[in-house]
Short mmCIF file of C-alpha atoms in Angstrom, two decimals:
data_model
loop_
_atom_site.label_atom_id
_atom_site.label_comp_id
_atom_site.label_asym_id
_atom_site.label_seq_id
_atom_site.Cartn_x
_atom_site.Cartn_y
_atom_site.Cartn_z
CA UNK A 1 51.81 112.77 71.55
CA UNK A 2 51.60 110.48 68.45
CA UNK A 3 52.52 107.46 70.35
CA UNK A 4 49.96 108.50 73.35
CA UNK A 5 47.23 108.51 70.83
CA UNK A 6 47.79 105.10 69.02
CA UNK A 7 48.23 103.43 72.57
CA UNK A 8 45.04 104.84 73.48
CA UNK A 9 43.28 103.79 70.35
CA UNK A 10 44.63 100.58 70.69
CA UNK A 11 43.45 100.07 74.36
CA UNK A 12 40.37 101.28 72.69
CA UNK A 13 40.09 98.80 69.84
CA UNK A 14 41.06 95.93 72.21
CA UNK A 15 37.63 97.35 74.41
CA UNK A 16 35.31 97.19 71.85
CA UNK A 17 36.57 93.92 70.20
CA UNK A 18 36.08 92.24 73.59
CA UNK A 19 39.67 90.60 73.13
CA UNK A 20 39.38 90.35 77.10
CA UNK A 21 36.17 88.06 77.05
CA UNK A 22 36.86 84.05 77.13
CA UNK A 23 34.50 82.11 75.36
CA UNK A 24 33.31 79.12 76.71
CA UNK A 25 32.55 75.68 75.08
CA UNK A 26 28.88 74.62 74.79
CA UNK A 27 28.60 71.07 72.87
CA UNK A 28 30.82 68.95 70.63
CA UNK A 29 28.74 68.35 67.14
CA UNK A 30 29.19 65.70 64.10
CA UNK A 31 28.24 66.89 60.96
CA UNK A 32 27.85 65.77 57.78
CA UNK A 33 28.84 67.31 54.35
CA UNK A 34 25.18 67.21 52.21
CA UNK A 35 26.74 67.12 48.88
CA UNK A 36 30.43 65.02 49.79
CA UNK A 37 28.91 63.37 52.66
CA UNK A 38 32.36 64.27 54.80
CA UNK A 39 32.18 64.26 58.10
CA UNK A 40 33.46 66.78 60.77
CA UNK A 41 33.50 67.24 64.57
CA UNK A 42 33.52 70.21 66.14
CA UNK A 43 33.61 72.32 69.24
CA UNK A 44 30.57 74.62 69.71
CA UNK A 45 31.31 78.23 71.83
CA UNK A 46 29.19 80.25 73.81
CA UNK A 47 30.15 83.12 71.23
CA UNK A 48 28.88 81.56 67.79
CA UNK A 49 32.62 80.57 67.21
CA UNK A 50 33.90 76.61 66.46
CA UNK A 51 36.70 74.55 66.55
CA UNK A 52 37.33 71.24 64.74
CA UNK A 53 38.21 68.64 67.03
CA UNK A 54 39.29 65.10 66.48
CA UNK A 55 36.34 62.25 65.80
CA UNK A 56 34.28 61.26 68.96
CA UNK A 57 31.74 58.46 70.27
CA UNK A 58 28.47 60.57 69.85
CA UNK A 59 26.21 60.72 73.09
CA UNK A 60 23.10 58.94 73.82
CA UNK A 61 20.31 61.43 71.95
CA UNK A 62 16.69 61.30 71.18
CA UNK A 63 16.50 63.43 67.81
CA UNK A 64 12.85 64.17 66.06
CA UNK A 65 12.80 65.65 62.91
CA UNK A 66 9.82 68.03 62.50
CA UNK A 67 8.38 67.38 58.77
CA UNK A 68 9.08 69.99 56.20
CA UNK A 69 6.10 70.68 55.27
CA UNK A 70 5.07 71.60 58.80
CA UNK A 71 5.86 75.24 58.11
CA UNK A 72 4.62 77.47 55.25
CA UNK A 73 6.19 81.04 54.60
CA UNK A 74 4.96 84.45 53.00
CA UNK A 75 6.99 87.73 52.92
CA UNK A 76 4.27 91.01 54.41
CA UNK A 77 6.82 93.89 53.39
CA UNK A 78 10.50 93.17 53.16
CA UNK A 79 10.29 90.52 56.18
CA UNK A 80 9.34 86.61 56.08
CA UNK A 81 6.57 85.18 58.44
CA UNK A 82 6.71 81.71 59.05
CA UNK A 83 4.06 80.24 60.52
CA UNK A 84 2.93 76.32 61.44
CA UNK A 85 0.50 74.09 59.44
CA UNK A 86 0.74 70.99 61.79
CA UNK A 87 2.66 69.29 64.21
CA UNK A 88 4.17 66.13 62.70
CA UNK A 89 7.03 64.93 63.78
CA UNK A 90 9.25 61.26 63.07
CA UNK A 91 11.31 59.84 65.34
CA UNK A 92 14.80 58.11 64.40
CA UNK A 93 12.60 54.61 64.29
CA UNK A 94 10.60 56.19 61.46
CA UNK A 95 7.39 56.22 63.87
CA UNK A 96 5.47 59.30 62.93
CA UNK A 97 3.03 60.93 65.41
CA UNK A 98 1.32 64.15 66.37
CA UNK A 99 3.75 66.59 68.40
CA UNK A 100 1.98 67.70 71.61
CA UNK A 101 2.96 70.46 75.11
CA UNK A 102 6.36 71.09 75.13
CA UNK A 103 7.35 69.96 71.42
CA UNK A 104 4.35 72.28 70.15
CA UNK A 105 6.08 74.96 71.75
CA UNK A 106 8.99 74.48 70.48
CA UNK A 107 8.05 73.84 66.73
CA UNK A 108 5.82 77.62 67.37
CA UNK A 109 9.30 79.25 68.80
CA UNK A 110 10.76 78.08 65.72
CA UNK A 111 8.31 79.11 62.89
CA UNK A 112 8.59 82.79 64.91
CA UNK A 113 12.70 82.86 65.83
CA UNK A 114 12.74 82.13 62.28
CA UNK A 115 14.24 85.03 59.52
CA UNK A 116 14.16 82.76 56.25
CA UNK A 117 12.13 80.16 54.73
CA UNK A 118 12.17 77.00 57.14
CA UNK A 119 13.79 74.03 54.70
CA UNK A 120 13.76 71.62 58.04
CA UNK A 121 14.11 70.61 61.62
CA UNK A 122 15.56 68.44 63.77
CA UNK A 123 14.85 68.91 67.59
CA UNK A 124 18.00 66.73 69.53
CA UNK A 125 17.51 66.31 73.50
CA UNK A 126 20.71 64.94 75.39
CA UNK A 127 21.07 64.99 79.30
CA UNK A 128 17.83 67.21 79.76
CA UNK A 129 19.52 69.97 77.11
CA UNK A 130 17.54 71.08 74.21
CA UNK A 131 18.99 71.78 70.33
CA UNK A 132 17.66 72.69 67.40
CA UNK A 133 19.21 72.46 64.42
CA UNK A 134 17.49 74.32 61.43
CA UNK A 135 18.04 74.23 57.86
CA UNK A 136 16.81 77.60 55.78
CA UNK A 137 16.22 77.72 52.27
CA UNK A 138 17.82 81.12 50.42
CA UNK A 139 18.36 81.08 47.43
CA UNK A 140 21.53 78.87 46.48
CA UNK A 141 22.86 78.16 49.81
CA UNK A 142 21.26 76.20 52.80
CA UNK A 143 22.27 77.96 55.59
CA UNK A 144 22.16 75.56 58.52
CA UNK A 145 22.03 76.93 62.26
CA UNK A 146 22.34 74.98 65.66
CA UNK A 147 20.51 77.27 68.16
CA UNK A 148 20.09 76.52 72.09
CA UNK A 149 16.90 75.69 73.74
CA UNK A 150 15.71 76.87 76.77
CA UNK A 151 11.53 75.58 77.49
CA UNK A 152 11.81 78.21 80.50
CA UNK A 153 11.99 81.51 78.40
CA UNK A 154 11.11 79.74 75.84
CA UNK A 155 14.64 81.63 73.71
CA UNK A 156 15.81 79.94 70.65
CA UNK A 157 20.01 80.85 71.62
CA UNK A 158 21.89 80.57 68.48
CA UNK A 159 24.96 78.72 68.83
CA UNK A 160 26.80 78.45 65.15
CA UNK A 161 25.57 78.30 61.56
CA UNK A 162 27.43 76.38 58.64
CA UNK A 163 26.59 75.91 55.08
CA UNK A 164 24.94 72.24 53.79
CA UNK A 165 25.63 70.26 56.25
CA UNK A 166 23.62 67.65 58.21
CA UNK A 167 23.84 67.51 61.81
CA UNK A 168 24.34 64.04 62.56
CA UNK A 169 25.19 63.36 65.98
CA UNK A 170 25.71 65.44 69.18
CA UNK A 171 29.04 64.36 71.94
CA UNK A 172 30.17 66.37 74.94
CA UNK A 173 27.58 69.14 76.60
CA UNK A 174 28.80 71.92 78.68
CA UNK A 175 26.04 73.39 80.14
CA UNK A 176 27.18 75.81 83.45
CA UNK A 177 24.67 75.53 85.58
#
């Protein structure tokens, strides 16, 4: 009876883990130490996990980086609002300009997916795919996340998070269709 039990349990435990669900790769990412400057490549997963993979050619992207002080914060209770002052955004030529349609919509899904303080932005488009890869300012870490896009539901899909890094360059996507 004993045995019977910790077979079922285990059965059980293998369930609720979700041991039986595959994960599937999204994107391959460079990234960039902030305080060594080393610089990793990864494997992004449909299920927030990563793999470091060996050094690729980076794809073809157009990356703007949304200007920090574009977003202001206040707590109302326990919980942080975030909200947007402006739309400025640079492009990798150091052209600055006034975001407008889409990109506003974006930068306003951002200031209200957001939990924490908004340190910066960088909004990366590659083959018609949208990322966003946001840096948040608590306390002594910089907790950096690299969410999903999608302009049709408008969802901010949060891919992986590290800690101090700069994103610096996006390789293979893997978007099912």
């Amino acid at each position: 009876m004993k045995k019977v039990a910790v077979l079922l349990l285990s059965i059980m435990i293998v369930f609720l883990v979700g041991c039986g669900k595959s994960s599937s790769p999204v994107v391959d990412v460079i990234t960039s130490n902030i305080e060594t400057g080393e610089i990793h490549y990864w494997t992004i997963y449909d299920n927030n996990s990563s793999e470091e993979i060996e050094e690729f050619e980076p794809a073809n992207i157009e990356m703007l980086q949304v200007s920090d002080n574009d977003f202001s914060s206040e707590i109302n209770g326990k919980k942080i609002s975030v909200s947007v002052n402006k739309y400025e955004l640079e492009d990798e030529d150091g052209s600055r300009y006034e975001a407008d349609g889409n990109l506003r919509r974006i930068i306003d899904d951002v200031a209200e997916n957001a939990g924490h303080d908004i340190y910066g932005v960088k909004i990366f488009s590659v083959d018609g795919n949208i990322f966003v890869f946001e840096k948040h300012n608590v306390n002594w870490q910089l907790p950096c996340v690299l969410y999903q896009y999608f302009p049709d539901t408008r969802e901010l899909s949060k891919l992986y998070q590290w800690d101090g890094v700069e994103l610096v360059g996006l390789g293979n996507i893997r978007i099912a269709d």
